CSV table of C-alpha atoms and ligand atoms in Angstrom, one decimal:
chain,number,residue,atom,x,y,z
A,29,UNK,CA,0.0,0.0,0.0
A,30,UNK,CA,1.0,3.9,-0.9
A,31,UNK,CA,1.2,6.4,0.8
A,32,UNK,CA,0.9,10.0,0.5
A,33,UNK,CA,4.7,10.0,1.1
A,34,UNK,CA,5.4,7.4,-1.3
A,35,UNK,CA,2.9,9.1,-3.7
A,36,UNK,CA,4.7,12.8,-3.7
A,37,UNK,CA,8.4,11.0,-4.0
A,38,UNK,CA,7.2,9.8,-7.0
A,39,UNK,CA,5.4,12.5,-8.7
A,40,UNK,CA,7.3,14.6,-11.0
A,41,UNK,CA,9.7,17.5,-10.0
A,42,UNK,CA,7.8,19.8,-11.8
A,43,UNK,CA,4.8,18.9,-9.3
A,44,UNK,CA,6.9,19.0,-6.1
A,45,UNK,CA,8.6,22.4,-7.5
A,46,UNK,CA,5.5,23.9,-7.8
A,47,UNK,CA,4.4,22.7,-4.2
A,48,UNK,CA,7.6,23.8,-2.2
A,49,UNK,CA,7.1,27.1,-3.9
A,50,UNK,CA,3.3,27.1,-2.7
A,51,UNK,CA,4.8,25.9,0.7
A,52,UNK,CA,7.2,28.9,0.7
A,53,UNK,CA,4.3,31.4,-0.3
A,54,UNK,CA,2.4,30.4,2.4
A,55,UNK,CA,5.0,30.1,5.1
A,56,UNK,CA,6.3,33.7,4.3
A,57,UNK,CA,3.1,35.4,4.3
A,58,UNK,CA,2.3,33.2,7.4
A,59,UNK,CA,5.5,35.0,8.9
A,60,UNK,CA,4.4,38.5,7.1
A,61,UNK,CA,1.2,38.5,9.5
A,62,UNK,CA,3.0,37.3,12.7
A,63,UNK,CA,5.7,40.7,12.3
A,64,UNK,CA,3.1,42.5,11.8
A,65,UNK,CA,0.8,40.9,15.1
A,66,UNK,CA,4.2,41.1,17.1
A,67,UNK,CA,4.9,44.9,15.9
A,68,UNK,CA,1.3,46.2,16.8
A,69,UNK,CA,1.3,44.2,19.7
A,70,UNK,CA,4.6,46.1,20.7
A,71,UNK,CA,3.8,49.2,20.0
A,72,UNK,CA,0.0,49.0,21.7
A,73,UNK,CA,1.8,47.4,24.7
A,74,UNK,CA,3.6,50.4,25.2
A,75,UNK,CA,1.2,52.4,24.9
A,76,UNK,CA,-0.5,50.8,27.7
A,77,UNK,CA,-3.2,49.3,25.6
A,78,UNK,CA,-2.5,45.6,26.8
A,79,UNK,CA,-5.9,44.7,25.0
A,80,UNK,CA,-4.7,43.2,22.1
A,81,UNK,CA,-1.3,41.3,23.2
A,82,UNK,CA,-3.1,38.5,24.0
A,83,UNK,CA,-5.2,38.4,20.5
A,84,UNK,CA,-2.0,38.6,18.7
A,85,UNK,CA,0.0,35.7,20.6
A,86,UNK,CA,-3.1,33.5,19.9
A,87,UNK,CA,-2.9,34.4,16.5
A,88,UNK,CA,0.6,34.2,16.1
A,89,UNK,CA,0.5,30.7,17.7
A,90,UNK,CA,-2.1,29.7,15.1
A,91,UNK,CA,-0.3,30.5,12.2
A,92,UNK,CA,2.6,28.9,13.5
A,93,UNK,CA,1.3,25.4,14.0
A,94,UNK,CA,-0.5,25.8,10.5
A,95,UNK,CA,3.1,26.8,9.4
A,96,UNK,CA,4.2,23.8,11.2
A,97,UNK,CA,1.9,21.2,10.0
A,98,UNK,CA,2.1,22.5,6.6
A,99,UNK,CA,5.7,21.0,6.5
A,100,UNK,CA,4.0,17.5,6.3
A,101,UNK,CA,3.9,18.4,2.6
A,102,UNK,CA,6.9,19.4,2.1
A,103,UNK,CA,8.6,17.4,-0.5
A,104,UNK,CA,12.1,15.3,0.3
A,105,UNK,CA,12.5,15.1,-3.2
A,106,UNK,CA,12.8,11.8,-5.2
A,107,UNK,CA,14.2,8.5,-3.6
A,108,UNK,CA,17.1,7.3,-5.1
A,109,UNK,CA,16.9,3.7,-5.1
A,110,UNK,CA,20.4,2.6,-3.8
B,16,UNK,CA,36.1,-2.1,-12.5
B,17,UNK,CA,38.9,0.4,-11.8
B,18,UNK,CA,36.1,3.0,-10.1
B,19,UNK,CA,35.9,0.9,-6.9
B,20,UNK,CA,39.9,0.7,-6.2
B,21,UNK,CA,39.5,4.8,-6.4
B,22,UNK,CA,39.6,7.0,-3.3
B,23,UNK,CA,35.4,7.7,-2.6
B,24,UNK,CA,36.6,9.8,0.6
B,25,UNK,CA,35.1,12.9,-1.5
B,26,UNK,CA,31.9,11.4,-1.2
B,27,UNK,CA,31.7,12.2,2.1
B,28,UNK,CA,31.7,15.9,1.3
B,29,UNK,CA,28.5,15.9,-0.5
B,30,UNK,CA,26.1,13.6,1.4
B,31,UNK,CA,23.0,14.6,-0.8
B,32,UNK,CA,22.2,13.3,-4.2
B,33,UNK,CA,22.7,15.2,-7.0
B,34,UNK,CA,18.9,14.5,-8.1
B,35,UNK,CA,17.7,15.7,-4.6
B,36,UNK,CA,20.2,18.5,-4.4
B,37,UNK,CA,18.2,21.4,-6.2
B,38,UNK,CA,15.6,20.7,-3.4
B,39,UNK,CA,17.6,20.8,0.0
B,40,UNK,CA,18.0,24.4,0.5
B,41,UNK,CA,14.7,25.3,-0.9
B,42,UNK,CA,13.8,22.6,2.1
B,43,UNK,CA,16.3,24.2,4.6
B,44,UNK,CA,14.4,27.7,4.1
B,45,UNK,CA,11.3,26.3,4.2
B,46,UNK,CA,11.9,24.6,7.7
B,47,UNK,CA,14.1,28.1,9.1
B,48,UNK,CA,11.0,30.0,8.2
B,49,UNK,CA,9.0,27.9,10.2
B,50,UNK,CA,11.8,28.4,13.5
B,51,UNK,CA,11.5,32.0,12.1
B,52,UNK,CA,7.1,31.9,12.9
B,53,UNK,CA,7.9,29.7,16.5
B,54,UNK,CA,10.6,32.7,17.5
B,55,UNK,CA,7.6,35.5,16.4
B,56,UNK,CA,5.0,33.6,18.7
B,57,UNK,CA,7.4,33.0,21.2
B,58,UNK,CA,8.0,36.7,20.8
B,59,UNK,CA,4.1,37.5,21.1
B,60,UNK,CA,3.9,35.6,24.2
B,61,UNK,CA,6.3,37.5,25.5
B,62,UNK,CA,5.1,40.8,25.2
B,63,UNK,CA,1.2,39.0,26.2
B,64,UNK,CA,2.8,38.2,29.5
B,65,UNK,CA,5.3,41.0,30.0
B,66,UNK,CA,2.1,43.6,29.5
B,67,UNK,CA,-0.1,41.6,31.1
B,68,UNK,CA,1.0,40.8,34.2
B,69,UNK,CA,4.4,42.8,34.9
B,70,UNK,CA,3.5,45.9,34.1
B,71,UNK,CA,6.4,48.4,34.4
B,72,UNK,CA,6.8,50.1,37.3
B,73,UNK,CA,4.6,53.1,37.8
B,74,UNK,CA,7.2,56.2,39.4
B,75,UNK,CA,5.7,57.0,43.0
B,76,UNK,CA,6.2,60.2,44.8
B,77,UNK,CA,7.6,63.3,43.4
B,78,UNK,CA,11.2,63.9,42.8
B,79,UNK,CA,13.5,67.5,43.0
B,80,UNK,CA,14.7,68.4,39.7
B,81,UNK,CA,15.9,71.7,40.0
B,82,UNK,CA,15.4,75.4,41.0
B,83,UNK,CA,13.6,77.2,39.0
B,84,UNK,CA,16.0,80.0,38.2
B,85,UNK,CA,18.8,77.6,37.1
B,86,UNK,CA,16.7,76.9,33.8
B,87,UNK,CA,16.3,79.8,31.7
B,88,UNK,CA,13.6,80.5,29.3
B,89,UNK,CA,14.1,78.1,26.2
B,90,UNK,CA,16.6,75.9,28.1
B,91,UNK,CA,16.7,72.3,28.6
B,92,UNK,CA,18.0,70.5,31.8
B,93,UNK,CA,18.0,66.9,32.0
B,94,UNK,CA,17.7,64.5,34.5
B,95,UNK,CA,17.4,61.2,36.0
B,96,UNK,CA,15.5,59.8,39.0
B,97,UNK,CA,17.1,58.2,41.5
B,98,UNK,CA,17.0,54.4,41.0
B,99,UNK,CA,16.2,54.4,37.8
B,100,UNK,CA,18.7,54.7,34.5
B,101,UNK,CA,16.1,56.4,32.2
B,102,UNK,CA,17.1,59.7,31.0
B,103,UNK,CA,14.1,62.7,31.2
B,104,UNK,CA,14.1,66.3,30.0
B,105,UNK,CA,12.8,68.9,31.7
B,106,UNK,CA,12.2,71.9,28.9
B,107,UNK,CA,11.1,75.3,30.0
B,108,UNK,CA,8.8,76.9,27.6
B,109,UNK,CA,8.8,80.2,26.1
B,110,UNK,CA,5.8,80.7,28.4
B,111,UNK,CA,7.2,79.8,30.9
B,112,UNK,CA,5.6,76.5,31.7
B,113,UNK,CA,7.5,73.5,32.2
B,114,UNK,CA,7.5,70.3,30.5
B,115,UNK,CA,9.1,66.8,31.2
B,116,UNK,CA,9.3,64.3,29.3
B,117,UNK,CA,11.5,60.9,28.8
B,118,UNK,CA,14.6,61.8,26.5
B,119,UNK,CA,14.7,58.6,24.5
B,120,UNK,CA,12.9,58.8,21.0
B,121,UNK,CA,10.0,56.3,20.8
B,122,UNK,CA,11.3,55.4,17.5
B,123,UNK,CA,14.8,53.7,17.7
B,124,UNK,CA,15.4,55.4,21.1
B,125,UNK,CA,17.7,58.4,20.1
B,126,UNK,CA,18.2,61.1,22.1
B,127,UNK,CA,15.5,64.0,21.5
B,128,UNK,CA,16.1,67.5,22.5
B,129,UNK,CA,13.9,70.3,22.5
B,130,UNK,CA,14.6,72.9,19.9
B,131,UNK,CA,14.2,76.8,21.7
B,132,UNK,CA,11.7,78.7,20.2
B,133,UNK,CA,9.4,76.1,18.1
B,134,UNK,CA,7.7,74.6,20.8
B,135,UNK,CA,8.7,71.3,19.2
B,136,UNK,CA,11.3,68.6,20.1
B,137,UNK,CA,13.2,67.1,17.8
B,138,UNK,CA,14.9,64.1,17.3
B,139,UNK,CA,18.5,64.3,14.8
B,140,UNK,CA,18.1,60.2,14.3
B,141,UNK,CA,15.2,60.4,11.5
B,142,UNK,CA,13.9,64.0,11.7
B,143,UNK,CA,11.3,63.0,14.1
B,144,UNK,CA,9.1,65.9,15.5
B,145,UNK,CA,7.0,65.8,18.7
B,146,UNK,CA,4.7,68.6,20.2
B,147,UNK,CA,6.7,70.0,22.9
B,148,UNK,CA,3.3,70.7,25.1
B,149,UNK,CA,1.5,67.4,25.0
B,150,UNK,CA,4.6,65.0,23.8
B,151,UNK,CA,2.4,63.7,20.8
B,152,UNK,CA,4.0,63.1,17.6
B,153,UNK,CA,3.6,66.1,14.8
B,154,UNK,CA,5.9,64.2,12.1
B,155,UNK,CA,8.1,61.7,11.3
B,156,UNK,CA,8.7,57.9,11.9
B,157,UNK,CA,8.1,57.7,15.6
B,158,UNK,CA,5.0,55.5,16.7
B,159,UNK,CA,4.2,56.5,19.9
B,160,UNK,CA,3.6,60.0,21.5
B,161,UNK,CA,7.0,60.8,23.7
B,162,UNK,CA,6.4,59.3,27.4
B,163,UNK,CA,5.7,62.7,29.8
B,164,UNK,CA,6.3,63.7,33.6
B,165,UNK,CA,3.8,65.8,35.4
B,166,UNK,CA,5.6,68.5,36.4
B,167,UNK,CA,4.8,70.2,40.1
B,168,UNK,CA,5.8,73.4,41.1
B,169,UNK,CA,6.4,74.7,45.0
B,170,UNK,CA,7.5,77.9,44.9
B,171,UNK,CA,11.0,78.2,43.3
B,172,UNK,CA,11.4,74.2,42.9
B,173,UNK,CA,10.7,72.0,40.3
B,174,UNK,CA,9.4,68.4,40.8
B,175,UNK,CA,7.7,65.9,38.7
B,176,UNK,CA,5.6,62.9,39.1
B,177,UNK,CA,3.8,60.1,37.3
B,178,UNK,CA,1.8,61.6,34.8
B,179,UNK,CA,-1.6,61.8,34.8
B,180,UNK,CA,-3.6,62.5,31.9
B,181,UNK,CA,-6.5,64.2,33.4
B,182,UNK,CA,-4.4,66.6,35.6
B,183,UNK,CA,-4.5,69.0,32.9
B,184,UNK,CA,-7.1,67.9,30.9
B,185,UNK,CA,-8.6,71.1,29.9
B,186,UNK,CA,-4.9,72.4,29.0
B,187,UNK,CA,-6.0,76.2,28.6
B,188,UNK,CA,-2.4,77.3,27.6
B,189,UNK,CA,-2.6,75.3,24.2
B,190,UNK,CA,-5.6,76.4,23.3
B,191,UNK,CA,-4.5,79.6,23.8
B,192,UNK,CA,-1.7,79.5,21.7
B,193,UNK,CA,-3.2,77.6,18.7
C,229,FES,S1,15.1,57.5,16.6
C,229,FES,FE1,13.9,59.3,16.7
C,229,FES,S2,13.1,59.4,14.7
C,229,FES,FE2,14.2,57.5,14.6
């Protein structure tokens, strides 16, 4: 039985190039939005507006386990049988 | 065959496939960006907690600055409190009001200074320009509105203390002057 490993080793580059770069889209603008939480956390912080710190670091922690998980799909590129 | 009495030691200097290798940084980047989202929550956290439940400490009492004879019109003294390393201003006005306020640019944390005559401060960093009578920003790249001192005046001393917003809510001196 396959897979969904086995199934992505095998498909062609093209296909897994066109996935990491998807991959890499998403885990940049994932990042993109966390700065940008972190930065108006900051700044509202000292401000004395503690309101939205804790919004942010849930949010931030959100995107970072869907950044995480997403690296299931990464692809380790084609098994060279040895 | 006369490849396998060579020396393969070099192999051991490139471990990866040629096949794989257009993939393994693209990989490596992939994985550093995700360390690169934990450090940003980690970060979040921080600042969650850090405002949440140690907020910094608030100054109590009021502290001697200087007579007020020893600051002319115009002129800038600074000043620290006693156990604490933040530097403050304290800027007498052409009016002759006095203003306080913390000396490091909310920006990158330059040094600001108060420029006679304009009734603004200015920080030399980025061209950053706050109000010198309320502390909020008129232009520039800072983000916040310049942390300020209540200033409290017995007779010919100066003090300050924590500032209160509402203590001079009603601020008739700016509306004069506008
Ligand atoms: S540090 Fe003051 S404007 Fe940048």
């Amino acid at each position: 039985m396959s897979n969904f490993r086995e199934a992505q080793n095998q498909a062609h580059p093209n296909k897994t190039n066109t996935l990491m770069l998807a991959l890499i889209m998403i885990l940049i603008l994932n990042v993109s939005i966390q700065v940008w939480l972190l930065y108006t956390a900051l700044n509202n912080a000292l401000e004395k507006n503690t309101d939205i710190a804790f919004p942010s670091f849930i949010a931030s922690s959100i995107l970072f386990l869907i950044g995480f998980g997403w690296l299931y799909f990464l692809p380790s590129g084609p098994r060279v049988t040895k | 065959m006369a490849t396998d009495k060579k020396d393969n030691h070099w192999k051991e200097d490139f471990p990866v496939y040629q096949l794989e290798s257009t993939q393994v940084s693209r990989r490596d980047f992939a994985k550093f960006l995700c360390l690169v989202s934990g450090g940003l929550a980690v970060g979040s956290g921080y600042v969650a907690i850090k405002a949440n439940f140690f907020p910094p400490d608030k100054m109590v009492g009021e502290h001697f600055v200087c007579k007020k004879h020893e600051l002319p019109v115009g002129g800038t003294r600074s000043f620290v409190i006693n156990g604490s390393t933040i530097p403050y201003i304290l800027i007498r006005m052409e009016n002759d009001e006095f203003r306080a306020y913390e000396q490091k640019c909310t920006h990158l944390s330059c040094a600001v200074f108060y420029k006679p005559g304009s009734g603004k401060i200015e920080c030399p960093c980025h061209n950053g320009l706050f109000d010198a009578f309320t502390g909020e920003v008129l232009a520039g790249p800072p983000p916040r509105p310049l942390p300020r001192l209540t200033v409290v005046i017995k007779g010919e001393e100066v003090y300050v203390k924590d500032f209160k917003p509402d203590n001079d809510k009603p601020d008739p001196n700016r509306q004069s002057r506008s």
